[in-house]
Amino acid sequence: AMPELFESLIYAARRELIISTPYYVPDESLQNALCSSAYRGVNTTIIFPARNDSWIVAGASRSYYADLLDAGVNIYEYVGGLLHTKSLTLDGQITLIGSAYMDRRSFDLNYENNILFHDPAMTAAMQERQRQYIAKSRPVTREMVQAWSLPRRFWNNTLAMLGPIL
């Protein structure tokens, strides 16, 4: 049920969606949900670690940046160490936190546990933490991604093909 929960929350967003995750190797429907959120005018932000503990997952995650940016998703890379928080806040009302990464392994193989809160006060506290992460992050722009060398893009896309087993 974890991928359905993430997708349902993303599609339910009306104003603001902020996500932090160290691993992002989505299937097509999760990637489409995030892009659709931004296309609908939802202020959609995702925070990744600049330095990941898995170079394979880092490369695979970056292969999705161009499509996210083209849709209008704000991407930040946290530079204050390994960001390991897995959080989602939605419209100042809902918070999802737990152990599930936004990758196929968490959704299809691992036993993960997340907690969903409908609590504006808790969501405000989590959003403040997410804003602290953003303050210690560098924004990722289309120009940065377009400047990546062809071998780097090829490498990231090759790693993304391993997504189902990462």
Short mmCIF file of C-alpha atoms in Angstrom, two decimals:
data_model
loop_
_atom_site.label_atom_id
_atom_site.label_comp_id
_atom_site.label_asym_id
_atom_site.label_seq_id
_atom_site.Cartn_x
_atom_site.Cartn_y
_atom_site.Cartn_z
CA ALA A 1 0.00 0.00 0.00
CA MET A 2 2.98 2.35 0.38
CA PRO A 3 3.24 3.48 -3.28
CA GLU A 4 -0.52 4.05 -3.40
CA LEU A 5 -0.32 6.15 -0.23
CA PHE A 6 2.48 8.33 -1.61
CA GLU A 7 0.70 8.79 -4.94
CA SER A 8 -2.66 9.53 -3.30
CA LEU A 9 -1.10 12.20 -1.10
CA ILE A 10 0.75 13.75 -4.02
CA TYR A 11 -2.41 13.86 -6.13
CA ALA A 12 -4.37 15.30 -3.18
CA ALA A 13 -2.05 18.33 -2.88
CA ARG A 14 -3.71 21.61 -3.76
CA ARG A 15 -1.27 24.31 -2.61
CA GLU A 16 2.05 22.99 -1.34
CA LEU A 17 3.93 19.71 -1.26
CA ILE A 18 7.38 19.34 0.32
CA ILE A 19 9.23 16.03 0.29
CA SER A 20 12.60 14.98 1.64
CA THR A 21 14.08 11.60 0.79
CA PRO A 22 17.61 10.25 0.48
CA TYR A 23 16.65 7.68 -2.17
CA TYR A 24 14.52 8.54 -5.19
CA VAL A 25 14.26 5.81 -7.80
CA PRO A 26 10.56 5.98 -8.68
CA ASP A 27 8.43 3.90 -10.95
CA GLU A 28 6.65 5.71 -13.76
CA SER A 29 3.45 6.35 -11.82
CA LEU A 30 5.23 8.01 -8.88
CA GLN A 31 7.31 10.19 -11.21
CA ASN A 32 4.14 11.16 -13.09
CA ALA A 33 2.37 12.00 -9.82
CA LEU A 34 5.12 14.41 -8.79
CA CYS A 35 5.28 16.03 -12.21
CA SER A 36 1.48 16.30 -12.30
CA SER A 37 1.50 18.04 -8.94
CA ALA A 38 3.72 20.81 -10.27
CA TYR A 39 1.83 20.98 -13.57
CA ARG A 40 -1.39 21.58 -11.57
CA GLY A 41 0.20 24.63 -9.97
CA VAL A 42 1.02 23.04 -6.62
CA ASN A 43 4.24 24.48 -5.17
CA THR A 44 6.14 21.17 -5.28
CA THR A 45 9.55 20.84 -3.65
CA ILE A 46 11.78 17.82 -3.17
CA ILE A 47 14.97 17.76 -1.10
CA PHE A 48 17.70 15.19 -1.77
CA PRO A 49 21.13 14.82 -0.18
CA ALA A 50 23.94 16.32 -2.26
CA ARG A 51 26.14 13.45 -1.12
CA ASN A 52 24.43 10.10 -0.86
CA ASP A 53 25.65 7.00 0.92
CA SER A 54 24.99 5.06 -2.30
CA TRP A 55 26.63 6.44 -5.45
CA ILE A 56 24.44 4.09 -7.49
CA VAL A 57 21.21 5.48 -6.05
CA ALA A 58 22.55 9.04 -6.30
CA GLY A 59 23.19 8.64 -10.03
CA ALA A 60 19.87 6.94 -10.62
CA SER A 61 18.03 9.67 -8.69
CA ARG A 62 19.66 12.40 -10.74
CA SER A 63 18.45 10.79 -13.96
CA TYR A 64 14.94 12.00 -13.02
CA TYR A 65 15.91 15.63 -12.36
CA ALA A 66 15.35 16.97 -15.88
CA ASP A 67 11.75 15.75 -16.08
CA LEU A 68 10.99 17.03 -12.57
CA LEU A 69 12.47 20.44 -13.34
CA ASP A 70 10.66 20.65 -16.68
CA ALA A 71 7.39 20.06 -14.83
CA GLY A 72 8.17 22.86 -12.38
CA VAL A 73 9.28 20.83 -9.36
CA ASN A 74 11.75 22.69 -7.13
CA ILE A 75 14.76 20.48 -6.41
CA TYR A 76 17.27 21.12 -3.63
CA GLU A 77 20.36 19.16 -2.69
CA TYR A 78 21.16 19.29 1.02
CA VAL A 79 24.85 19.97 1.62
CA GLY A 80 24.91 19.68 5.42
CA GLY A 81 25.72 15.94 5.43
CA LEU A 82 23.66 12.91 4.55
CA LEU A 83 20.02 13.94 4.69
CA HIS A 84 18.24 10.79 5.74
CA THR A 85 14.81 12.21 6.66
CA LYS A 86 11.90 10.67 4.79
CA SER A 87 9.11 13.20 5.06
CA LEU A 88 6.18 14.58 3.13
CA THR A 89 4.08 17.59 4.10
CA LEU A 90 0.90 18.52 2.32
CA ASP A 91 -1.02 21.81 2.30
CA GLY A 92 -0.08 22.66 5.89
CA GLN A 93 -2.36 19.90 7.18
CA ILE A 94 -0.84 16.47 6.62
CA THR A 95 2.54 14.94 7.46
CA LEU A 96 3.89 11.56 6.41
CA ILE A 97 7.08 10.39 8.10
CA GLY A 98 8.68 6.99 8.44
CA SER A 99 11.14 4.53 7.04
CA ALA A 100 10.00 4.27 3.41
CA TYR A 101 12.26 5.71 0.77
CA MET A 102 10.74 6.79 -2.54
CA ASP A 103 12.15 3.83 -4.41
CA ARG A 104 10.92 0.52 -5.72
CA ARG A 105 12.81 -1.48 -3.12
CA SER A 106 10.95 0.24 -0.26
CA PHE A 107 7.65 -0.05 -2.07
CA ASP A 108 7.87 -3.62 -3.31
CA LEU A 109 10.43 -5.55 -1.27
CA ASN A 110 11.24 -4.08 2.12
CA TYR A 111 8.95 -3.92 5.11
CA GLU A 112 8.58 -0.23 5.80
CA ASN A 113 6.58 1.69 8.35
CA ASN A 114 5.28 5.23 7.90
CA ILE A 115 2.95 7.27 10.05
CA LEU A 116 0.35 9.61 8.56
CA PHE A 117 -0.73 12.59 10.67
CA HIS A 118 -3.57 15.01 10.01
CA ASP A 119 -2.37 17.67 12.39
CA PRO A 120 -1.70 21.29 11.36
CA ALA A 121 0.57 21.96 14.37
CA MET A 122 2.73 18.91 13.71
CA THR A 123 2.80 19.71 10.00
CA ALA A 124 3.96 23.26 10.76
CA ALA A 125 6.80 21.85 12.88
CA MET A 126 7.79 19.43 10.13
CA GLN A 127 7.64 22.19 7.52
CA GLU A 128 9.96 24.29 9.67
CA ARG A 129 12.42 21.39 9.71
CA GLN A 130 12.09 21.04 5.93
CA ARG A 131 12.76 24.79 5.54
CA GLN A 132 15.92 24.35 7.64
CA TYR A 133 17.01 21.63 5.22
CA ILE A 134 16.32 23.94 2.26
CA ALA A 135 18.36 26.71 3.92
CA LYS A 136 21.32 24.30 4.01
CA SER A 137 20.78 23.20 0.41
CA ARG A 138 21.69 24.37 -3.05
CA PRO A 139 18.93 24.67 -5.63
CA VAL A 140 19.22 22.49 -8.71
CA THR A 141 18.38 24.33 -11.92
CA ARG A 142 17.61 23.23 -15.46
CA GLU A 143 20.80 24.95 -16.58
CA MET A 144 22.87 22.89 -14.14
CA VAL A 145 21.34 19.64 -15.34
CA GLN A 146 21.67 20.62 -19.01
CA ALA A 147 25.35 21.36 -18.40
CA TRP A 148 26.03 17.80 -17.27
CA SER A 149 28.29 16.03 -19.73
CA LEU A 150 26.89 13.40 -22.06
CA PRO A 151 28.87 10.63 -20.29
CA ARG A 152 27.42 11.74 -16.92
CA ARG A 153 23.86 11.72 -18.27
CA PHE A 154 24.46 8.34 -19.88
CA TRP A 155 25.84 6.99 -16.59
CA ASN A 156 22.85 8.32 -14.56
CA ASN A 157 20.37 6.84 -17.05
CA THR A 158 22.19 3.51 -17.07
CA LEU A 159 21.98 3.39 -13.28
CA ALA A 160 18.28 4.27 -13.45
CA MET A 161 17.66 1.19 -15.60
CA LEU A 162 18.71 -0.80 -12.54
CA GLY A 163 15.91 0.90 -10.58
CA PRO A 164 13.83 -2.22 -10.06
CA ILE A 165 16.71 -3.88 -8.18
CA LEU A 166 18.13 -0.87 -6.32
#
